[in-house]
Structures are given as structure tokens and as C-alpha cells.
Short mmCIF file of C-alpha atoms and ligand atoms in Angstrom, two decimals:
data_model
loop_
_atom_site.label_atom_id
_atom_site.label_comp_id
_atom_site.label_asym_id
_atom_site.label_seq_id
_atom_site.Cartn_x
_atom_site.Cartn_y
_atom_site.Cartn_z
CA UNK N 1 83.73 -21.08 246.93
CA UNK N 2 82.51 -17.40 247.00
CA UNK N 3 79.31 -16.37 246.90
CA UNK N 4 78.77 -14.56 243.21
CA UNK N 5 76.21 -11.45 242.86
CA UNK N 6 75.11 -10.31 239.68
CA UNK N 7 74.86 -6.42 239.91
CA UNK N 8 74.76 -3.08 237.59
CA UNK N 9 77.84 -0.88 238.22
CA UNK N 10 76.90 2.81 237.68
CA UNK N 11 79.76 5.50 237.00
CA UNK N 12 79.22 9.20 237.41
CA UNK N 13 81.49 11.78 237.10
CA UNK N 14 80.79 15.37 237.18
CA UNK N 15 79.22 15.04 240.66
CA UNK N 16 82.36 14.23 242.06
CA UNK N 17 83.55 17.98 241.15
CA UNK N 18 80.90 19.68 242.97
CA UNK N 19 82.76 19.78 246.57
CA UNK N 20 80.30 20.22 249.34
CA UNK N 21 77.30 19.59 247.44
CA UNK N 22 78.65 16.21 246.53
CA UNK N 23 76.42 14.12 248.82
CA UNK N 24 73.28 15.90 247.92
CA UNK N 25 73.91 15.20 244.05
CA UNK N 26 74.68 11.26 245.16
CA UNK N 27 71.42 11.19 247.12
CA UNK N 28 69.53 12.66 243.94
CA UNK N 29 71.08 10.27 241.57
CA UNK N 30 70.65 7.35 243.69
CA UNK N 31 66.95 8.38 243.90
CA UNK N 32 66.47 8.67 240.33
CA UNK N 33 68.51 5.83 239.46
CA UNK N 34 66.13 3.62 241.54
CA UNK N 35 62.74 5.33 239.95
CA UNK N 36 64.01 4.55 236.57
CA UNK N 37 64.88 1.17 237.67
CA UNK N 38 61.43 0.62 239.81
CA UNK N 39 63.12 -0.52 242.83
CA UNK N 40 63.39 0.84 246.26
CA UNK N 41 65.54 3.41 246.86
CA UNK N 42 67.28 1.16 249.68
CA UNK N 43 68.34 -1.20 246.97
CA UNK N 44 70.76 1.03 245.39
CA UNK N 45 73.96 0.72 247.09
CA UNK N 46 76.48 3.53 247.21
CA UNK N 47 80.15 2.86 247.47
CA UNK N 48 82.96 5.47 246.70
CA UNK N 49 81.89 7.08 243.64
CA UNK N 50 79.91 4.33 242.03
CA UNK N 51 76.32 3.11 242.67
CA UNK N 52 75.27 -0.73 242.48
CA UNK N 53 71.84 -1.64 241.37
CA UNK N 54 70.72 -5.35 241.92
CA UNK N 55 70.61 -7.45 238.65
CA UNK N 56 72.80 -7.39 235.67
CA UNK N 57 74.52 -9.91 233.25
CA UNK N 58 77.83 -9.67 231.99
CA UNK N 59 77.58 -13.01 229.92
CA UNK N 60 74.38 -11.56 228.19
CA UNK N 61 74.36 -9.36 225.09
CA UNK N 62 73.55 -5.99 226.08
CA UNK N 63 70.21 -4.53 224.79
CA UNK N 64 70.52 -1.21 223.14
CA UNK N 65 68.32 0.72 225.13
CA UNK N 66 67.87 0.21 229.07
CA UNK N 67 66.30 2.60 231.54
CA UNK N 68 69.88 3.59 233.10
CA UNK N 69 70.79 4.99 229.50
CA UNK N 70 68.16 7.69 230.40
CA UNK N 71 69.12 8.74 233.80
CA UNK N 72 71.15 12.02 233.79
CA UNK N 73 73.94 11.97 235.58
CA UNK N 74 74.88 8.38 234.71
CA UNK N 75 78.10 8.47 232.65
CA UNK N 76 78.16 4.85 231.93
CA UNK N 77 77.30 1.53 233.51
CA UNK N 78 78.11 -2.06 233.41
CA UNK N 79 76.56 -5.26 234.44
CA UNK N 80 79.02 -7.05 236.63
CA UNK N 81 79.67 -10.27 238.54
CA UNK N 82 81.04 -9.75 242.19
CA UNK N 83 83.37 -12.12 243.78
CA UNK N 84 85.34 -12.39 246.89
CA UNK N 85 88.28 -10.12 246.38
CA UNK N 86 90.51 -13.19 246.03
CA UNK N 87 92.64 -14.68 242.74
CA UNK N 88 91.08 -18.01 243.07
CA UNK N 89 87.45 -16.24 242.72
CA UNK N 90 88.27 -13.99 240.41
CA UNK N 91 90.15 -16.00 238.01
CA UNK N 92 87.22 -18.49 236.71
CA UNK N 93 84.77 -15.71 236.20
CA UNK N 94 87.67 -14.16 233.84
CA UNK N 95 88.00 -17.34 232.12
CA UNK N 96 84.00 -17.34 231.62
CA UNK N 97 84.15 -13.93 230.17
CA UNK N 98 86.67 -14.66 228.12
CA UNK N 99 85.12 -17.95 226.70
CA UNK N 100 81.93 -16.03 226.02
CA UNK N 101 84.09 -13.29 223.99
CA UNK N 102 85.54 -16.30 222.01
CA UNK N 103 82.21 -17.79 221.29
CA UNK N 104 81.28 -14.16 219.74
CA UNK N 105 84.03 -14.40 217.28
CA UNK N 106 86.69 -12.58 219.57
CA UNK N 107 90.32 -12.91 218.41
CA UNK N 108 92.26 -10.33 220.37
CA UNK N 109 91.59 -9.09 224.05
CA UNK N 110 93.16 -7.06 226.70
CA UNK N 111 92.93 -7.12 230.46
CA UNK N 112 91.81 -3.85 232.55
CA UNK N 113 92.25 -4.70 236.36
CA UNK N 114 92.34 -2.05 238.88
CA UNK N 115 92.98 -2.01 242.41
CA UNK N 116 91.07 0.17 244.34
CA UNK N 117 91.54 -1.58 247.78
CA UNK N 118 95.50 -1.57 248.88
CA UNK N 119 94.86 -4.77 250.89
CA UNK N 120 94.69 -7.17 247.90
CA UNK N 121 98.06 -8.60 247.32
CA UNK N 122 98.62 -8.07 243.81
CA UNK N 123 99.11 -4.70 242.23
CA UNK N 124 96.85 -3.93 239.27
CA UNK N 125 99.81 -4.83 236.86
CA UNK N 126 100.39 -8.02 238.61
CA UNK N 127 96.56 -8.98 238.30
CA UNK N 128 96.74 -7.95 234.52
CA UNK N 129 99.68 -10.29 233.77
CA UNK N 130 98.22 -13.23 235.92
CA UNK N 131 94.87 -12.82 234.58
CA UNK N 132 96.12 -12.54 230.89
CA UNK N 133 98.23 -15.92 231.40
CA UNK N 134 95.41 -17.64 232.45
CA UNK N 135 93.22 -16.54 229.72
CA UNK N 136 96.16 -17.56 227.02
CA UNK N 137 96.28 -20.83 228.46
CA UNK N 138 92.61 -21.75 228.33
CA UNK N 139 92.55 -20.37 224.83
CA UNK N 140 96.21 -20.68 223.20
CA UNK N 141 94.62 -18.79 219.61
CA UNK N 142 93.63 -15.75 221.36
CA UNK N 143 96.14 -12.73 221.18
CA UNK N 144 96.69 -9.90 223.40
CA UNK N 145 95.76 -6.73 222.04
CA UNK N 146 96.05 -3.36 224.21
CA UNK N 147 95.33 -0.91 221.24
CA UNK N 148 92.25 -2.20 219.81
CA UNK N 149 91.33 -5.80 221.38
CA UNK N 150 87.92 -7.29 220.27
CA UNK N 151 87.10 -7.57 223.88
CA UNK N 152 88.42 -6.35 227.34
CA UNK N 153 88.11 -8.06 230.80
CA UNK N 154 87.80 -5.48 233.41
CA UNK N 155 88.41 -6.35 237.26
CA UNK N 156 87.81 -3.84 239.66
CA UNK N 157 88.88 -4.58 242.89
CA UNK N 158 87.20 -2.86 245.74
CA UNK N 159 86.83 -3.39 249.51
CA UNK N 160 83.12 -4.88 249.12
CA UNK N 161 84.60 -7.62 246.46
CA UNK N 162 85.98 -7.90 243.08
CA UNK N 163 83.62 -6.98 240.02
CA UNK N 164 84.15 -8.34 236.64
CA UNK N 165 82.83 -7.19 233.35
CA UNK N 166 82.92 -6.79 229.68
CA UNK N 167 80.71 -4.03 228.42
CA UNK N 168 80.95 -0.30 229.56
CA UNK N 169 77.68 1.27 228.30
CA UNK N 170 77.41 5.05 227.98
CA UNK N 171 74.47 6.93 229.92
CA UNK N 172 73.32 10.35 228.91
CA UNK N 173 75.80 12.07 231.35
CA UNK N 174 74.57 15.69 232.81
CA UNK N 175 73.56 16.30 235.99
CA UNK N 176 70.79 14.45 238.04
CA UNK N 177 67.49 16.09 237.55
CA UNK N 178 66.37 17.91 240.31
CA UNK N 179 69.37 19.05 241.83
CA UNK N 180 69.43 22.43 239.80
CA UNK N 181 66.06 23.38 241.21
CA UNK N 182 62.55 23.72 239.00
CA UNK N 183 61.78 25.23 235.80
CA UNK N 184 58.58 25.63 233.48
CA UNK N 185 58.85 24.78 229.94
CA UNK N 186 56.43 26.52 227.36
CA UNK N 187 55.92 23.09 225.28
CA UNK N 188 54.66 23.96 221.86
CA UNK N 189 53.83 20.82 219.54
CA UNK N 190 56.70 21.76 217.61
CA UNK N 191 60.27 20.35 217.18
CA UNK N 192 62.04 22.70 219.25
CA UNK N 193 60.66 23.22 222.90
CA UNK N 194 60.83 19.34 223.66
CA UNK N 195 64.62 19.45 223.14
CA UNK N 196 64.96 22.71 225.01
CA UNK N 197 63.40 20.98 227.84
CA UNK N 198 65.59 18.01 227.64
CA UNK N 199 68.68 20.01 227.61
CA UNK N 200 67.55 21.65 230.71
CA UNK N 201 66.93 18.49 232.33
CA UNK N 202 70.33 17.44 231.52
CA UNK N 203 71.56 20.11 233.50
CA UNK N 204 69.75 19.26 236.47
CA UNK N 205 66.43 21.21 236.40
CA UNK N 206 63.19 19.53 237.25
CA UNK N 207 60.61 20.37 234.74
CA UNK N 208 57.12 21.44 234.69
CA UNK N 209 55.48 22.14 231.50
CA UNK N 210 52.82 24.42 230.28
CA UNK N 211 50.93 24.08 226.77
CA UNK N 212 48.52 26.82 225.23
CA UNK N 213 45.86 25.26 223.26
CA UNK N 214 43.05 27.23 221.29
CA UNK N 215 40.11 25.42 221.14
CA UNK N 216 38.01 25.60 218.86
CA UNK N 217 40.72 26.78 216.37
CA UNK N 218 42.92 24.03 216.92
CA UNK N 219 42.23 20.31 216.84
CA UNK N 220 41.98 17.90 219.87
CA UNK N 221 45.26 16.52 218.47
CA UNK N 222 47.34 19.56 219.38
CA UNK N 223 46.46 18.75 222.79
CA UNK N 224 47.31 15.08 222.69
CA UNK N 225 50.77 15.79 221.01
CA UNK N 226 51.50 18.07 223.83
CA UNK N 227 50.59 15.14 226.37
CA UNK N 228 52.69 12.56 224.45
CA UNK N 229 55.82 15.00 224.41
CA UNK N 230 55.51 15.67 228.09
CA UNK N 231 55.27 11.91 228.58
CA UNK N 232 58.38 11.43 226.20
CA UNK N 233 60.35 13.75 228.22
CA UNK N 234 59.13 12.18 231.37
CA UNK N 235 61.17 8.99 230.33
CA UNK N 236 64.29 10.94 231.14
CA UNK N 237 65.89 12.00 234.57
CA UNK N 238 63.67 11.65 237.49
CA UNK N 239 60.40 10.17 235.49
CA UNK N 240 57.98 12.58 235.69
CA UNK N 241 56.50 15.65 234.33
CA UNK N 242 53.75 17.74 235.30
CA UNK N 243 52.02 19.43 232.47
CA UNK N 244 49.45 22.21 232.68
CA UNK N 245 47.04 22.79 229.43
CA UNK N 246 45.76 26.25 229.36
CA UNK N 247 43.45 27.80 227.05
CA UNK N 248 44.83 30.65 224.80
CA UNK N 249 41.69 31.35 222.81
CA UNK N 250 40.42 34.32 224.70
CA UNK N 251 44.00 35.92 224.31
CA UNK N 252 44.13 35.47 220.60
CA UNK N 253 40.56 36.87 220.39
CA UNK N 254 41.65 40.24 221.93
CA UNK N 255 44.59 40.24 220.28
CA UNK N 256 43.30 39.88 216.83
CA UNK N 257 40.35 42.32 217.86
CA UNK N 258 42.19 45.19 219.33
CA UNK N 259 45.97 44.89 217.84
CA UNK N 260 47.80 45.78 214.62
CA UNK N 261 48.44 42.54 212.73
CA UNK N 262 52.16 43.21 212.51
CA UNK N 263 52.33 42.83 216.44
CA UNK N 264 49.93 39.79 216.88
CA UNK N 265 52.78 37.43 217.38
CA UNK N 266 54.88 39.06 220.00
CA UNK N 267 51.72 39.82 222.06
CA UNK N 268 50.95 36.58 221.79
CA UNK N 269 53.76 35.55 223.09
CA UNK N 270 54.19 38.22 225.92
CA UNK N 271 50.63 37.08 227.03
CA UNK N 272 51.70 33.56 227.19
CA UNK N 273 55.07 34.51 229.07
CA UNK N 274 53.00 36.28 231.68
CA UNK N 275 50.64 33.39 232.35
CA UNK N 276 53.55 31.35 232.67
CA UNK N 277 55.20 33.36 235.29
CA UNK N 278 52.01 33.28 237.39
CA UNK N 279 51.85 29.73 236.69
CA UNK N 280 55.63 29.19 237.79
CA UNK N 281 55.14 30.96 240.92
CA UNK N 282 52.28 29.04 241.98
CA UNK N 283 54.37 25.65 241.31
CA UNK N 284 57.61 26.79 242.62
CA UNK N 285 59.44 27.21 239.41
CA UNK N 286 62.28 29.40 239.23
CA UNK N 287 62.69 30.05 235.65
CA UNK N 288 60.79 29.83 232.13
CA UNK N 289 62.31 27.76 229.58
CA UNK N 290 61.56 28.20 225.79
CA UNK N 291 62.37 26.47 222.58
CA UNK N 292 63.36 30.00 220.99
CA UNK N 293 66.68 29.80 218.68
CA UNK N 294 67.97 33.04 216.99
CA UNK N 295 66.58 34.13 214.10
CA UNK N 296 65.02 30.98 213.12
CA UNK N 297 61.56 32.79 212.69
CA UNK N 298 60.41 36.52 212.62
CA UNK N 299 59.62 36.43 216.44
CA UNK N 300 62.97 35.25 217.26
CA UNK N 301 65.18 38.33 216.33
CA UNK N 302 66.87 39.40 219.40
CA UNK N 303 64.82 42.87 219.22
CA UNK N 304 61.60 40.77 219.52
CA UNK N 305 62.96 38.73 222.38
CA UNK N 306 63.72 41.32 224.30
CA UNK N 307 60.33 42.83 223.43
CA UNK N 308 58.52 39.59 224.60
CA UNK N 309 60.52 39.22 227.82
CA UNK N 310 60.25 42.53 228.96
CA UNK N 311 56.60 41.44 230.04
CA UNK N 312 58.00 39.32 232.85
CA UNK N 313 60.55 39.55 235.54
CA UNK N 314 61.33 35.72 236.02
CA UNK N 315 64.57 34.68 234.35
CA UNK N 316 63.71 33.09 230.52
CA UNK N 317 66.17 30.23 229.52
CA UNK N 318 66.76 29.39 225.69
CA UNK N 319 68.81 26.31 225.76
CA UNK N 320 68.82 26.02 221.79
CA UNK N 321 69.93 29.53 221.23
CA UNK N 322 73.09 28.47 219.55
CA UNK N 323 71.73 25.65 217.70
CA UNK N 324 70.89 25.30 214.10
CA UNK N 325 67.86 23.99 213.03
CA UNK N 326 69.65 20.35 211.81
CA UNK N 327 71.27 19.98 215.16
CA UNK N 328 67.59 20.39 216.91
CA UNK N 329 65.98 17.89 214.40
CA UNK N 330 69.11 15.53 215.22
CA UNK N 331 68.75 15.78 218.70
CA UNK N 332 64.92 15.54 218.55
CA UNK N 333 65.37 12.13 216.66
CA UNK N 334 67.95 10.75 219.53
CA UNK N 335 65.88 11.95 222.41
CA UNK N 336 62.27 10.40 220.73
CA UNK N 337 60.33 13.61 220.44
CA UNK N 338 60.65 13.88 216.65
CA UNK N 339 58.07 11.57 215.63
CA UNK N 340 55.72 12.89 217.78
CA UNK N 341 56.51 16.47 217.11
CA UNK N 342 55.96 16.10 213.16
CA UNK N 343 52.45 14.75 213.81
CA UNK N 344 50.49 17.08 211.75
CA UNK N 345 48.42 19.48 214.07
CA UNK N 346 48.58 23.21 213.59
CA UNK N 347 49.59 24.81 217.03
CA UNK N 348 48.09 27.97 218.08
CA UNK N 349 51.24 30.03 216.74
CA UNK N 350 50.58 28.47 213.39
CA UNK N 351 47.28 29.57 212.94
CA UNK N 352 47.94 32.88 214.31
CA UNK N 353 50.61 33.79 212.10
CA UNK N 354 50.28 37.38 210.59
CA UNK N 355 51.15 37.67 206.89
CA UNK N 356 53.88 40.14 207.64
CA UNK N 357 55.35 39.74 211.01
CA UNK N 358 56.93 42.88 212.57
CA UNK N 359 60.44 41.81 213.56
CA UNK N 360 61.30 45.40 215.04
CA UNK N 361 58.28 45.61 217.38
CA UNK N 362 58.61 48.44 219.82
CA UNK N 363 57.89 48.11 223.32
CA UNK N 364 55.92 51.53 223.44
CA UNK N 365 53.74 50.22 220.64
CA UNK N 366 53.03 47.03 222.34
CA UNK N 367 52.09 48.37 225.70
CA UNK N 368 49.82 50.75 223.92
CA UNK N 369 48.08 47.84 222.16
CA UNK N 370 47.97 45.61 225.52
CA UNK N 371 46.69 48.84 227.51
CA UNK N 372 43.25 48.35 225.57
CA UNK N 373 42.82 44.87 226.43
CA UNK N 374 41.61 43.38 229.64
CA UNK N 375 44.51 41.39 230.26
CA UNK N 376 44.19 40.69 234.01
CA UNK N 377 40.70 38.97 233.43
CA UNK N 378 41.64 36.93 230.34
CA UNK N 379 45.02 35.64 231.70
CA UNK N 380 43.58 35.00 235.24
CA UNK N 381 40.68 33.00 233.67
CA UNK N 382 43.08 31.18 231.53
CA UNK N 383 44.92 30.21 234.68
CA UNK N 384 41.77 29.71 236.79
CA UNK N 385 40.48 26.81 234.46
CA UNK N 386 44.05 25.36 233.66
CA UNK N 387 43.97 21.59 233.66
CA UNK N 388 46.74 19.77 235.23
CA UNK N 389 48.33 16.38 234.22
CA UNK N 390 50.90 14.11 235.90
CA UNK N 391 52.93 12.15 233.17
CA UNK N 392 55.24 9.47 234.43
CA UNK N 393 57.46 7.26 232.90
CA UNK N 394 55.47 4.07 233.09
CA UNK N 395 52.31 4.95 235.15
CA UNK N 396 49.53 6.11 233.40
CA UNK N 397 48.44 9.67 232.96
CA UNK N 398 46.69 11.23 235.86
CA UNK N 399 44.62 14.16 236.00
CA UNK N 400 45.37 16.19 239.20
CA UNK N 401 42.10 18.29 240.98
CA UNK N 402 43.34 21.90 241.42
CA UNK N 403 43.64 21.11 245.19
CA UNK N 404 45.59 18.10 244.97
CA UNK N 405 47.69 20.23 242.63
CA UNK N 406 48.54 23.03 245.17
CA UNK N 407 48.87 20.46 247.97
CA UNK N 408 51.69 18.67 246.17
CA UNK N 409 53.47 21.83 245.48
P1 ATP Y 501 58.81 25.05 218.49
O1 ATP Y 501 59.20 24.11 217.64
O2 ATP Y 501 59.19 24.52 219.77
O3 ATP Y 501 57.22 25.14 218.31
P2 ATP Y 501 59.38 27.23 217.30
O4 ATP Y 501 60.71 27.31 216.29
O5 ATP Y 501 57.96 27.01 216.06
O6 ATP Y 501 59.64 26.18 218.19
P3 ATP Y 501 57.97 29.52 217.98
O7 ATP Y 501 56.66 29.07 217.50
O8 ATP Y 501 57.91 31.07 217.73
O9 ATP Y 501 59.01 28.53 217.71
O10 ATP Y 501 57.70 29.47 219.60
C1 ATP Y 501 58.92 29.59 220.10
C2 ATP Y 501 58.49 29.12 221.82
O11 ATP Y 501 57.33 29.73 222.52
C3 ATP Y 501 58.67 27.79 221.61
O12 ATP Y 501 59.72 26.81 221.19
C4 ATP Y 501 57.72 27.34 222.68
O13 ATP Y 501 58.67 27.25 223.97
C5 ATP Y 501 57.01 28.56 222.97
N1 ATP Y 501 55.35 28.15 222.42
C6 ATP Y 501 55.06 28.55 221.48
N2 ATP Y 501 53.74 28.11 221.07
C7 ATP Y 501 53.41 27.57 222.30
C8 ATP Y 501 52.47 26.89 222.74
N3 ATP Y 501 51.06 26.85 221.91
N4 ATP Y 501 52.15 26.22 224.05
C9 ATP Y 501 53.14 26.80 224.89
N5 ATP Y 501 54.51 27.16 224.54
C10 ATP Y 501 54.61 27.52 223.15
MG1 MG Y 502 56.15 26.46 216.89
#
């Protein structure tokens, strides 16, 4: 008899549309899949629009959350059994899958056969009929229902073998992390910015993150939140996020001392964007990402976003601009960052919120206020004293030495 193999078949689609970039996307997806499964890349096989990872049991109940459900670029995946592409090898496995379906209470079924290799003697339709007949002989009470069957026996006949499976499990879709370049996420302790980070990873961006703390005004807990959030994001995509922890204390003090209260929020935002732009240049990041959404709070009017953004020349991406708060919260829950975000610690912006924020800050006013400050020294120092942590899906947190950090760029 033929040798059977347990595998997981992985489907991706959007990548297929990318023309000449296709191989690049596939290589990256393969690498990200290998990292998620913690296996060598060579163990993930590629064959014509599919990846195959070792291991997978089509007879076992499928756990809700598996690593592949968190790899961007994966459309869906199925634990499969591979046999020789011959009817005599396919039929017993189809019968065993049907027996499993029946034992779980299934009363109707369908067969979905696809012949990818034209050397196989039966057409897809003929294979459907042959397998359907064998299953009904073995289980006379079982009815065919092509509309809403209780279970479906899938068979894909390819050059490398026939693949049989029952479950088609959803992946997160999107593009493989790393295929769209690298960006720096401004990660507060709030609900929005982790979601913004997740959405940008979904479109293929690899992420670094920067968090501004303000000891001694904010507790150690704020920093722990940022670490936990970055770690949460690292569990998606390629499996790692580099977090830079910077102090905004001196900047806050300088703003508080020299600027009118109505401008505090935007001045702080401008300062953060400026340091982030410097950090992005050092780390090879081509854009900043923020959790801004239009109109949510006073600093998020179009005028104020424009005034903040005018401080930098790097692109600032705002993936949440079209989202309602309720939609953001729902997504945060789904991706697992919500529970971390609502831990009760103030971030520096919350502490620093002026009583009547100015929603129409004028650029000239802002620049006048800034001209009184020694921004170059303050921001330069914040950057020089940054602490960098490499957060991985499963590895422990690793604090990088400055030299090591630059070497890795
Ligand atoms: P979030 O829920 O992400 O905190 P928010 O709705 O509270 O967002 P703001 O506090 O106005 O909005 O912040 C807007 C954006 O500025 C954040 O989404 C984040 O990208 C960035 N930001 C704010 N505070 C910090 C911080 N302490 N460190 C890094 N980035 C920050
Ligand atoms: Mg916030």
C-alpha cells in the first residue's frame, strides 16, 4: 500500500495577483510560516500556489486557535492526509474521514474532488461520483447534500499526491509581514495604537514600535503595558517586534514651562513625531504609524493632525482614520490586545491633558512656542538614552545593547 503522510496544506491568494513579485511574496510567506510553527524553513514545501507544512491530523477535532491562524498572507489551511494519486489509495482514506464525520453526528455529506493533475484517469466529476458511491455503500443512512452538508470530503489530486481533508480553517488573510517594508509604530498604552499596528502588519509591514514614558510622572506599569502590547503584536506575522522605550519627561517639562496650555497636546505630539522620525531613520523604517482616528479627541481634528505632521517629513500612516471607536474595540478584542490596553495605567498624554485643548492650533503659534525650547538637546538626549527590547512570539524578552541594536539594522 501507499505511504501516507500527515501534512498541513496552506492556501494563499492575494499573493498570486502580484505578478513579478510573486516569488518574493511566496518566499517571505514560507519563512513566516516556518517561524510561526517553529520549524526550519526547508521543512515547509512549496508546490504551485500551496505550501505544505509537516504534521496535521484531518481526523482530529481542530483547536480554535493555531499558529497559522495568525500568519498574515495565509487565506486558509487544512490538516490533510497525503496518499498516492490512485483511486485504490484515495478511497479508504475517504471512507475513514466519512466514518469520523458520521461518528460526530453528521447525517449529510458532499464530496468535493479537484483534479489538478490531468494524468489522473478520472475527471473531478467522476472522482466525486466514485467516492460518493463508496461512502454511501459504507453508510447507507448518509444522504448527499451539496448545499449545506454536515461535512465535506475534500480531495485534491496534484502531481505530488492526492490530498484528503475535511476542515478548511481560516487564516487572517492580508500580505506576509515584511513584504511591504518596515515602519515605526507609535505605541501608547491605549486601545487604538496596537490595532493600528496590527492593521499595518496585515498589509505586509514589519514593525518597530516606540513608546514614550514619563518617569516619574507615570508608573512602571505604563511601560509594562507597552511591553505586553508589543509582545502581543509580535505573535502575529513574522513573530518579532522591536520596541524602543524613550523618555518624554524632559520634553513635557519644557513644554509645561514655556508654552501656553492650549498648545501642550500638539506640542507634545510634534515632539514625539520628531524623535520618532530620527529613530525611524536609524532603524531603516520608511513610515510612522499612529492610532489617530478622526475626531475622537481634541488633538485629532484635521487641523491638528496637519499641524502635528508638519513637524516631520516622513510619511505618517493612520490606518484607523475610517474606524468608529466601537469597531476599533471589537478588533482589539479579536486580536487580543484589548485586555492589556484597559489595564489601569495612565500614559503620559492622559496625565498631560490640558483643561481646554486648542483644536485649531496655528502653525506659527506652535513654531513660536518651540523656538523658545532647546528641542535639539532634549530630543537628542531622549534618543540617546533609549532602551531597546526585542520581543518575540515565544522567546523571552531580550534587551539589546546599543551597539548590537545598530549592528542588526
Ligand atoms: P491610543 O488609544 O493609541 O492611545 P488615543 O485615541 O488615546 O490613542 P491619543 O492619546 O491622542 O489617542 O494618541 C494618538 C496617537 O499618538 C496614539 O494612537 C499613538 O500612536 C500616539 N501616542 C500617544 N501617546 C503615546 C505614547 N506615550 N507613546 C507612543 N505613542 C503615543
Ligand atoms: Mg491614548
